[in-house]
Amino acid sequence: MSGPLVVLVGPMGVGKSTVGQLLAERLGAGYRDTDDDIVAEQGRTIANIFVEEGESAFRAIEKRAVHRALAEHEGVLALGGGAILDTDTRRLLAGHQVVYLSMDVEEAVKRTGLNAARPLLAVNPRKQWRELMEARRHLYEEVATAVVPTDGRTPEEVTQAALDAVELKKA
């Protein structure tokens, strides 16, 4: 099967970029992040896209970026936190090695401070993070071939757990 070796999904701030880069190193593969693709293509931050065009416009841009990356990239791929909201994207993820990096709200606070740079968490970040996770957790679990908890773990420990979970060894 062509496409990514591993796709990482999970909430904002869980460490998809950090773990993705470590995984790519360990596997001797390339790393790609669809959020980075969107910023490069649009020439502006994701927060600015949300402010200027709204969430639905961002989700359409994100869907195209994810579908393109799934078709083109053969290394480790990290998806934005909300990419799994799209039904077509979830369908495309079937058959791929998808690792859901999970964390609880206290860990999210420690890692991100739940700051305003996260457009969906601008007001009452803890409450909004919990609500987002209630709405998305089952979708992350639906697409995942493995769930790797990140709470209290170093990026290296999470990377090893992800490798063990998908049984990938360095090529």
Short mmCIF file of N, CA and C in Angstrom, two decimals:
data_model
loop_
_atom_site.label_atom_id
_atom_site.label_comp_id
_atom_site.label_asym_id
_atom_site.label_seq_id
_atom_site.Cartn_x
_atom_site.Cartn_y
_atom_site.Cartn_z
N MET A 1 0.85 -1.19 0.00
CA MET A 1 0.00 0.00 0.00
C MET A 1 0.88 1.23 0.00
N SER A 2 0.53 2.20 -0.82
CA SER A 2 1.28 3.45 -0.82
C SER A 2 0.66 4.38 0.22
N GLY A 3 1.34 5.47 0.44
CA GLY A 3 0.87 6.42 1.44
C GLY A 3 1.78 6.39 2.65
N PRO A 4 1.40 7.11 3.68
CA PRO A 4 2.25 7.24 4.85
C PRO A 4 2.51 5.92 5.59
N LEU A 5 3.69 5.82 6.19
CA LEU A 5 4.00 4.69 7.06
C LEU A 5 3.13 4.74 8.30
N VAL A 6 3.00 5.96 8.86
CA VAL A 6 2.22 6.20 10.08
C VAL A 6 1.56 7.56 9.95
N VAL A 7 0.30 7.63 10.38
CA VAL A 7 -0.42 8.90 10.46
C VAL A 7 -0.71 9.16 11.94
N LEU A 8 -0.36 10.36 12.41
CA LEU A 8 -0.62 10.73 13.79
C LEU A 8 -1.84 11.64 13.87
N VAL A 9 -2.76 11.30 14.78
CA VAL A 9 -3.93 12.14 15.04
C VAL A 9 -4.03 12.38 16.54
N GLY A 10 -4.77 13.41 16.90
CA GLY A 10 -4.97 13.72 18.31
C GLY A 10 -5.23 15.21 18.49
N PRO A 11 -5.53 15.60 19.71
CA PRO A 11 -5.88 17.00 19.96
C PRO A 11 -4.69 17.94 19.82
N MET A 12 -5.01 19.22 19.68
CA MET A 12 -3.97 20.23 19.61
C MET A 12 -3.10 20.16 20.86
N GLY A 13 -1.79 20.30 20.65
CA GLY A 13 -0.86 20.32 21.77
C GLY A 13 -0.45 18.98 22.31
N VAL A 14 -0.91 17.89 21.70
CA VAL A 14 -0.60 16.55 22.22
C VAL A 14 0.84 16.13 21.89
N GLY A 15 1.43 16.79 20.91
CA GLY A 15 2.81 16.46 20.55
C GLY A 15 2.96 15.74 19.22
N LYS A 16 1.97 15.89 18.34
CA LYS A 16 2.03 15.20 17.05
C LYS A 16 3.27 15.61 16.25
N SER A 17 3.60 16.89 16.25
CA SER A 17 4.77 17.36 15.49
C SER A 17 6.06 16.82 16.08
N THR A 18 6.22 16.93 17.38
CA THR A 18 7.44 16.46 18.04
C THR A 18 7.60 14.96 17.87
N VAL A 19 6.57 14.21 18.18
CA VAL A 19 6.62 12.75 18.07
C VAL A 19 6.77 12.35 16.61
N GLY A 20 6.08 13.05 15.72
CA GLY A 20 6.18 12.74 14.30
C GLY A 20 7.60 12.88 13.78
N GLN A 21 8.29 13.93 14.18
CA GLN A 21 9.67 14.12 13.74
C GLN A 21 10.58 13.04 14.31
N LEU A 22 10.37 12.68 15.58
CA LEU A 22 11.16 11.60 16.19
C LEU A 22 10.88 10.26 15.52
N LEU A 23 9.62 9.99 15.24
CA LEU A 23 9.25 8.75 14.55
C LEU A 23 9.92 8.68 13.17
N ALA A 24 9.87 9.78 12.44
CA ALA A 24 10.47 9.82 11.11
C ALA A 24 11.97 9.53 11.20
N GLU A 25 12.64 10.14 12.18
CA GLU A 25 14.08 9.87 12.38
C GLU A 25 14.32 8.40 12.64
N ARG A 26 13.55 7.83 13.57
CA ARG A 26 13.74 6.42 13.96
C ARG A 26 13.48 5.48 12.79
N LEU A 27 12.56 5.86 11.91
CA LEU A 27 12.20 5.01 10.78
C LEU A 27 13.01 5.30 9.53
N GLY A 28 13.84 6.35 9.58
CA GLY A 28 14.59 6.75 8.40
C GLY A 28 13.68 7.22 7.28
N ALA A 29 12.61 7.92 7.66
CA ALA A 29 11.59 8.35 6.70
C ALA A 29 11.40 9.87 6.78
N GLY A 30 10.68 10.41 5.83
CA GLY A 30 10.37 11.83 5.84
C GLY A 30 9.24 12.14 6.81
N TYR A 31 9.13 13.41 7.18
CA TYR A 31 8.07 13.88 8.07
C TYR A 31 7.30 14.98 7.37
N ARG A 32 5.98 14.98 7.56
CA ARG A 32 5.12 16.02 6.98
C ARG A 32 3.99 16.32 7.94
N ASP A 33 3.63 17.58 8.04
CA ASP A 33 2.56 18.03 8.91
C ASP A 33 1.58 18.82 8.05
N THR A 34 0.32 18.41 8.02
CA THR A 34 -0.64 19.10 7.15
C THR A 34 -0.90 20.53 7.59
N ASP A 35 -0.74 20.83 8.87
CA ASP A 35 -0.87 22.23 9.30
C ASP A 35 0.22 23.08 8.66
N ASP A 36 1.45 22.55 8.60
CA ASP A 36 2.54 23.28 7.93
C ASP A 36 2.24 23.46 6.45
N ASP A 37 1.69 22.42 5.82
CA ASP A 37 1.32 22.52 4.40
C ASP A 37 0.32 23.66 4.18
N ILE A 38 -0.67 23.75 5.06
CA ILE A 38 -1.70 24.77 4.93
C ILE A 38 -1.10 26.17 5.08
N VAL A 39 -0.25 26.36 6.09
CA VAL A 39 0.38 27.66 6.32
C VAL A 39 1.23 28.06 5.11
N ALA A 40 2.00 27.11 4.57
CA ALA A 40 2.84 27.39 3.41
C ALA A 40 2.00 27.73 2.18
N GLU A 41 0.94 26.97 1.96
CA GLU A 41 0.08 27.19 0.78
C GLU A 41 -0.69 28.51 0.89
N GLN A 42 -1.19 28.81 2.08
CA GLN A 42 -2.03 29.99 2.27
C GLN A 42 -1.24 31.27 2.56
N GLY A 43 0.00 31.12 3.00
CA GLY A 43 0.82 32.29 3.32
C GLY A 43 0.34 33.05 4.54
N ARG A 44 -0.32 32.34 5.45
CA ARG A 44 -0.82 32.95 6.69
C ARG A 44 -1.04 31.85 7.71
N THR A 45 -1.17 32.27 8.96
CA THR A 45 -1.33 31.29 10.03
C THR A 45 -2.74 30.69 10.00
N ILE A 46 -2.85 29.54 10.65
CA ILE A 46 -4.16 28.90 10.77
C ILE A 46 -5.10 29.81 11.55
N ALA A 47 -4.59 30.44 12.62
CA ALA A 47 -5.42 31.36 13.40
C ALA A 47 -5.96 32.48 12.50
N ASN A 48 -5.14 33.00 11.60
CA ASN A 48 -5.60 34.06 10.70
C ASN A 48 -6.66 33.55 9.72
N ILE A 49 -6.51 32.33 9.25
CA ILE A 49 -7.53 31.77 8.35
C ILE A 49 -8.87 31.69 9.09
N PHE A 50 -8.83 31.21 10.35
CA PHE A 50 -10.05 31.14 11.16
C PHE A 50 -10.69 32.51 11.30
N VAL A 51 -9.88 33.52 11.63
CA VAL A 51 -10.40 34.87 11.87
C VAL A 51 -10.94 35.48 10.58
N GLU A 52 -10.17 35.33 9.49
CA GLU A 52 -10.53 35.99 8.23
C GLU A 52 -11.64 35.28 7.46
N GLU A 53 -11.69 33.95 7.53
CA GLU A 53 -12.64 33.22 6.70
C GLU A 53 -13.59 32.31 7.46
N GLY A 54 -13.27 32.01 8.72
CA GLY A 54 -14.13 31.16 9.52
C GLY A 54 -13.71 29.70 9.48
N GLU A 55 -14.28 28.94 10.42
CA GLU A 55 -13.89 27.54 10.56
C GLU A 55 -14.25 26.70 9.34
N SER A 56 -15.42 26.91 8.74
CA SER A 56 -15.81 26.04 7.62
C SER A 56 -14.87 26.22 6.43
N ALA A 57 -14.42 27.43 6.17
CA ALA A 57 -13.45 27.66 5.08
C ALA A 57 -12.14 26.98 5.41
N PHE A 58 -11.69 27.09 6.66
CA PHE A 58 -10.47 26.41 7.06
C PHE A 58 -10.60 24.90 6.88
N ARG A 59 -11.72 24.33 7.30
CA ARG A 59 -11.90 22.88 7.20
C ARG A 59 -11.84 22.40 5.74
N ALA A 60 -12.35 23.21 4.81
CA ALA A 60 -12.28 22.85 3.39
C ALA A 60 -10.83 22.85 2.91
N ILE A 61 -10.06 23.85 3.33
CA ILE A 61 -8.63 23.92 2.99
C ILE A 61 -7.91 22.73 3.61
N GLU A 62 -8.23 22.45 4.87
CA GLU A 62 -7.59 21.34 5.59
C GLU A 62 -7.88 20.01 4.90
N LYS A 63 -9.13 19.80 4.50
CA LYS A 63 -9.51 18.54 3.85
C LYS A 63 -8.67 18.32 2.60
N ARG A 64 -8.50 19.35 1.78
CA ARG A 64 -7.69 19.22 0.56
C ARG A 64 -6.24 18.90 0.91
N ALA A 65 -5.72 19.57 1.92
CA ALA A 65 -4.32 19.35 2.33
C ALA A 65 -4.11 17.92 2.83
N VAL A 66 -5.05 17.43 3.62
CA VAL A 66 -4.94 16.07 4.17
C VAL A 66 -5.03 15.04 3.05
N HIS A 67 -5.99 15.20 2.16
CA HIS A 67 -6.16 14.24 1.07
C HIS A 67 -4.92 14.20 0.18
N ARG A 68 -4.35 15.39 -0.10
CA ARG A 68 -3.13 15.47 -0.91
C ARG A 68 -1.97 14.76 -0.20
N ALA A 69 -1.81 15.04 1.09
CA ALA A 69 -0.70 14.44 1.85
C ALA A 69 -0.84 12.92 1.95
N LEU A 70 -2.06 12.43 2.15
CA LEU A 70 -2.27 10.98 2.22
C LEU A 70 -1.91 10.31 0.90
N ALA A 71 -2.14 11.00 -0.20
CA ALA A 71 -1.84 10.44 -1.52
C ALA A 71 -0.35 10.53 -1.86
N GLU A 72 0.32 11.59 -1.39
CA GLU A 72 1.69 11.87 -1.82
C GLU A 72 2.78 11.40 -0.86
N HIS A 73 2.53 11.47 0.43
CA HIS A 73 3.60 11.30 1.40
C HIS A 73 3.76 9.85 1.83
N GLU A 74 5.01 9.39 1.90
CA GLU A 74 5.26 7.99 2.24
C GLU A 74 5.98 7.82 3.58
N GLY A 75 6.14 8.89 4.33
CA GLY A 75 6.80 8.81 5.63
C GLY A 75 5.81 8.90 6.77
N VAL A 76 6.13 9.76 7.74
CA VAL A 76 5.28 9.98 8.91
C VAL A 76 4.48 11.26 8.66
N LEU A 77 3.18 11.18 8.86
CA LEU A 77 2.28 12.30 8.59
C LEU A 77 1.51 12.67 9.84
N ALA A 78 1.57 13.95 10.21
CA ALA A 78 0.78 14.45 11.34
C ALA A 78 -0.38 15.29 10.80
N LEU A 79 -1.57 15.04 11.33
CA LEU A 79 -2.76 15.78 10.92
C LEU A 79 -3.14 16.79 12.00
N GLY A 80 -3.77 17.88 11.58
CA GLY A 80 -4.28 18.86 12.54
C GLY A 80 -5.34 18.22 13.41
N GLY A 81 -5.55 18.80 14.59
CA GLY A 81 -6.45 18.23 15.58
C GLY A 81 -7.87 17.99 15.11
N GLY A 82 -8.36 18.82 14.19
CA GLY A 82 -9.74 18.68 13.73
C GLY A 82 -9.90 17.97 12.41
N ALA A 83 -8.81 17.49 11.82
CA ALA A 83 -8.89 16.88 10.49
C ALA A 83 -9.85 15.69 10.46
N ILE A 84 -9.99 14.99 11.58
CA ILE A 84 -10.82 13.79 11.64
C ILE A 84 -12.31 14.11 11.66
N LEU A 85 -12.67 15.39 11.71
CA LEU A 85 -14.09 15.77 11.69
C LEU A 85 -14.73 15.46 10.34
N ASP A 86 -13.92 15.41 9.28
CA ASP A 86 -14.44 15.20 7.93
C ASP A 86 -14.65 13.71 7.65
N THR A 87 -15.84 13.35 7.23
CA THR A 87 -16.19 11.96 6.95
C THR A 87 -15.31 11.36 5.87
N ASP A 88 -15.06 12.10 4.78
CA ASP A 88 -14.22 11.58 3.70
C ASP A 88 -12.80 11.32 4.18
N THR A 89 -12.30 12.20 5.02
CA THR A 89 -10.95 12.02 5.57
C THR A 89 -10.90 10.76 6.43
N ARG A 90 -11.91 10.58 7.27
CA ARG A 90 -11.93 9.36 8.10
C ARG A 90 -11.97 8.11 7.23
N ARG A 91 -12.71 8.16 6.16
CA ARG A 91 -12.80 7.02 5.23
C ARG A 91 -11.44 6.77 4.58
N LEU A 92 -10.75 7.83 4.18
CA LEU A 92 -9.43 7.69 3.57
C LEU A 92 -8.39 7.13 4.54
N LEU A 93 -8.56 7.38 5.83
CA LEU A 93 -7.61 6.90 6.82
C LEU A 93 -7.71 5.38 7.05
N ALA A 94 -8.84 4.80 6.66
CA ALA A 94 -9.00 3.35 6.80
C ALA A 94 -7.92 2.66 5.98
N GLY A 95 -7.30 1.67 6.58
CA GLY A 95 -6.24 0.95 5.88
C GLY A 95 -4.85 1.51 6.14
N HIS A 96 -4.77 2.67 6.78
CA HIS A 96 -3.48 3.24 7.16
C HIS A 96 -3.18 2.91 8.62
N GLN A 97 -1.90 2.94 8.96
CA GLN A 97 -1.48 2.83 10.37
C GLN A 97 -1.72 4.20 10.99
N VAL A 98 -2.73 4.32 11.82
CA VAL A 98 -3.09 5.60 12.43
C VAL A 98 -2.92 5.49 13.94
N VAL A 99 -2.08 6.37 14.49
CA VAL A 99 -1.84 6.38 15.93
C VAL A 99 -2.51 7.62 16.51
N TYR A 100 -3.41 7.38 17.45
CA TYR A 100 -4.10 8.46 18.18
C TYR A 100 -3.28 8.74 19.44
N LEU A 101 -2.69 9.92 19.50
CA LEU A 101 -1.97 10.36 20.69
C LEU A 101 -2.98 11.04 21.59
N SER A 102 -3.21 10.46 22.77
CA SER A 102 -4.24 10.98 23.67
C SER A 102 -3.63 11.69 24.87
N MET A 103 -4.39 12.59 25.47
CA MET A 103 -3.99 13.25 26.72
C MET A 103 -5.24 13.78 27.40
N ASP A 104 -5.12 13.99 28.73
CA ASP A 104 -6.25 14.57 29.45
C ASP A 104 -6.09 16.08 29.55
N VAL A 105 -7.10 16.75 30.06
CA VAL A 105 -7.12 18.21 30.06
C VAL A 105 -5.99 18.80 30.91
N GLU A 106 -5.64 18.16 32.01
CA GLU A 106 -4.56 18.69 32.85
C GLU A 106 -3.23 18.69 32.10
N GLU A 107 -3.00 17.63 31.35
CA GLU A 107 -1.78 17.56 30.53
C GLU A 107 -1.83 18.63 29.44
N ALA A 108 -3.00 18.85 28.86
CA ALA A 108 -3.14 19.89 27.82
C ALA A 108 -2.81 21.27 28.39
N VAL A 109 -3.25 21.53 29.60
CA VAL A 109 -2.96 22.82 30.24
C VAL A 109 -1.45 22.98 30.42
N LYS A 110 -0.80 21.92 30.91
CA LYS A 110 0.65 21.98 31.13
C LYS A 110 1.40 22.21 29.82
N ARG A 111 0.98 21.55 28.77
CA ARG A 111 1.72 21.60 27.51
C ARG A 111 1.48 22.87 26.72
N THR A 112 0.24 23.31 26.65
CA THR A 112 -0.07 24.42 25.75
C THR A 112 -0.42 25.69 26.51
N GLY A 113 -0.70 25.56 27.79
CA GLY A 113 -1.21 26.71 28.52
C GLY A 113 -2.61 27.07 28.03
N LEU A 114 -3.10 26.28 27.05
CA LEU A 114 -4.41 26.54 26.43
C LEU A 114 -4.55 28.03 26.12
N ASN A 115 -3.60 28.52 25.34
CA ASN A 115 -3.56 29.96 25.07
C ASN A 115 -4.39 30.38 23.88
N ALA A 116 -4.47 31.67 23.68
CA ALA A 116 -5.34 32.24 22.65
C ALA A 116 -4.84 32.01 21.23
N ALA A 117 -3.60 31.53 21.05
CA ALA A 117 -3.12 31.21 19.71
C ALA A 117 -3.89 30.03 19.13
N ARG A 118 -4.65 29.36 19.97
CA ARG A 118 -5.49 28.25 19.52
C ARG A 118 -6.88 28.82 19.29
N PRO A 119 -7.26 29.04 18.03
CA PRO A 119 -8.51 29.78 17.76
C PRO A 119 -9.76 29.16 18.35
N LEU A 120 -9.80 27.85 18.50
CA LEU A 120 -11.02 27.24 19.03
C LEU A 120 -11.07 27.28 20.56
N LEU A 121 -10.00 27.82 21.19
CA LEU A 121 -9.95 27.83 22.65
C LEU A 121 -9.84 29.25 23.21
N ALA A 122 -10.31 30.22 22.46
CA ALA A 122 -10.09 31.62 22.84
C ALA A 122 -10.81 32.02 24.13
N VAL A 123 -11.98 31.48 24.40
CA VAL A 123 -12.73 31.85 25.60
C VAL A 123 -12.91 30.60 26.46
N ASN A 124 -12.60 30.69 27.76
CA ASN A 124 -12.71 29.57 28.69
C ASN A 124 -12.05 28.31 28.12
N PRO A 125 -10.71 28.34 27.97
CA PRO A 125 -10.00 27.27 27.28
C PRO A 125 -10.21 25.87 27.86
N ARG A 126 -10.20 25.73 29.18
CA ARG A 126 -10.38 24.38 29.75
C ARG A 126 -11.73 23.78 29.37
N LYS A 127 -12.77 24.58 29.52
CA LYS A 127 -14.12 24.11 29.19
C LYS A 127 -14.20 23.78 27.70
N GLN A 128 -13.66 24.66 26.87
CA GLN A 128 -13.74 24.43 25.43
C GLN A 128 -12.91 23.21 25.02
N TRP A 129 -11.74 23.00 25.65
CA TRP A 129 -10.93 21.83 25.34
C TRP A 129 -11.70 20.56 25.69
N ARG A 130 -12.33 20.55 26.86
CA ARG A 130 -13.12 19.37 27.26
C ARG A 130 -14.25 19.11 26.26
N GLU A 131 -14.94 20.18 25.86
CA GLU A 131 -16.05 20.02 24.90
C GLU A 131 -15.55 19.52 23.55
N LEU A 132 -14.41 20.06 23.09
CA LEU A 132 -13.83 19.59 21.84
C LEU A 132 -13.51 18.10 21.93
N MET A 133 -12.91 17.70 23.04
CA MET A 133 -12.54 16.29 23.20
C MET A 133 -13.77 15.40 23.30
N GLU A 134 -14.81 15.86 23.95
CA GLU A 134 -16.05 15.07 24.02
C GLU A 134 -16.60 14.86 22.61
N ALA A 135 -16.50 15.89 21.78
CA ALA A 135 -17.02 15.80 20.41
C ALA A 135 -16.11 14.98 19.50
N ARG A 136 -14.81 14.95 19.79
CA ARG A 136 -13.86 14.34 18.86
C ARG A 136 -13.29 13.00 19.29
N ARG A 137 -13.27 12.69 20.57
CA ARG A 137 -12.59 11.49 21.06
C ARG A 137 -13.02 10.24 20.28
N HIS A 138 -14.33 10.06 20.12
CA HIS A 138 -14.80 8.85 19.41
C HIS A 138 -14.33 8.82 17.95
N LEU A 139 -14.12 10.00 17.35
CA LEU A 139 -13.64 10.05 15.97
C LEU A 139 -12.17 9.67 15.90
N TYR A 140 -11.38 10.15 16.87
CA TYR A 140 -9.97 9.73 16.94
C TYR A 140 -9.90 8.22 17.11
N GLU A 141 -10.72 7.70 18.01
CA GLU A 141 -10.71 6.26 18.27
C GLU A 141 -11.18 5.47 17.05
N GLU A 142 -12.15 6.03 16.31
CA GLU A 142 -12.67 5.35 15.12
C GLU A 142 -11.58 5.14 14.07
N VAL A 143 -10.72 6.14 13.85
CA VAL A 143 -9.70 6.04 12.80
C VAL A 143 -8.42 5.35 13.27
N ALA A 144 -8.23 5.23 14.58
CA ALA A 144 -6.97 4.74 15.12
C ALA A 144 -6.80 3.23 15.00
N THR A 145 -5.59 2.83 14.62
CA THR A 145 -5.21 1.43 14.71
C THR A 145 -4.52 1.20 16.05
N ALA A 146 -4.09 2.29 16.70
CA ALA A 146 -3.46 2.21 18.01
C ALA A 146 -3.70 3.52 18.76
N VAL A 147 -3.86 3.42 20.07
CA VAL A 147 -4.00 4.60 20.94
C VAL A 147 -2.79 4.62 21.86
N VAL A 148 -2.10 5.76 21.89
CA VAL A 148 -0.91 5.91 22.73
C VAL A 148 -1.13 7.09 23.67
N PRO A 149 -1.32 6.81 24.97
CA PRO A 149 -1.45 7.90 25.95
C PRO A 149 -0.12 8.64 26.09
N THR A 150 -0.19 9.96 26.17
CA THR A 150 1.02 10.77 26.27
C THR A 150 1.22 11.39 27.65
N ASP A 151 0.23 11.30 28.52
CA ASP A 151 0.29 11.93 29.83
C ASP A 151 1.51 11.47 30.62
N GLY A 152 2.31 12.44 31.08
CA GLY A 152 3.45 12.14 31.93
C GLY A 152 4.59 11.42 31.23
N ARG A 153 4.56 11.36 29.90
CA ARG A 153 5.60 10.67 29.14
C ARG A 153 6.44 11.68 28.37
N THR A 154 7.72 11.36 28.19
CA THR A 154 8.58 12.20 27.36
C THR A 154 8.26 11.92 25.89
N PRO A 155 8.63 12.83 25.00
CA PRO A 155 8.44 12.57 23.57
C PRO A 155 9.11 11.26 23.12
N GLU A 156 10.27 10.96 23.68
CA GLU A 156 10.96 9.72 23.32
C GLU A 156 10.16 8.50 23.77
N GLU A 157 9.57 8.56 24.95
CA GLU A 157 8.75 7.45 25.44
C GLU A 157 7.49 7.26 24.59
N VAL A 158 6.88 8.37 24.19
CA VAL A 158 5.69 8.30 23.33
C VAL A 158 6.07 7.73 21.97
N THR A 159 7.21 8.17 21.44
CA THR A 159 7.68 7.67 20.15
C THR A 159 7.88 6.16 20.20
N GLN A 160 8.53 5.68 21.24
CA GLN A 160 8.76 4.24 21.37
C GLN A 160 7.43 3.49 21.50
N ALA A 161 6.51 4.04 22.28
CA ALA A 161 5.20 3.40 22.43
C ALA A 161 4.46 3.36 21.10
N ALA A 162 4.57 4.42 20.30
CA ALA A 162 3.93 4.44 18.98
C ALA A 162 4.56 3.39 18.07
N LEU A 163 5.90 3.30 18.08
CA LEU A 163 6.57 2.28 17.28
C LEU A 163 6.13 0.89 17.69
N ASP A 164 6.09 0.65 19.00
CA ASP A 164 5.66 -0.66 19.50
C ASP A 164 4.21 -0.94 19.10
N ALA A 165 3.38 0.08 19.16
CA ALA A 165 1.95 -0.10 18.89
C ALA A 165 1.69 -0.50 17.44
N VAL A 166 2.46 0.05 16.52
CA VAL A 166 2.23 -0.26 15.11
C VAL A 166 3.24 -1.28 14.60
N GLU A 167 4.10 -1.74 15.51
CA GLU A 167 5.08 -2.77 15.19
C GLU A 167 5.93 -2.43 13.98
N LEU A 168 6.38 -1.16 13.95
CA LEU A 168 7.27 -0.74 12.86
C LEU A 168 8.71 -0.75 13.37
N LYS A 169 9.57 -1.28 12.59
CA LYS A 169 10.98 -1.29 12.91
C LYS A 169 11.70 -0.41 11.88
N LYS A 170 12.87 0.07 12.25
CA LYS A 170 13.65 0.90 11.34
C LYS A 170 13.96 0.10 10.08
N ALA A 171 13.76 0.74 8.94
CA ALA A 171 13.98 0.07 7.65
C ALA A 171 15.45 -0.26 7.45
#
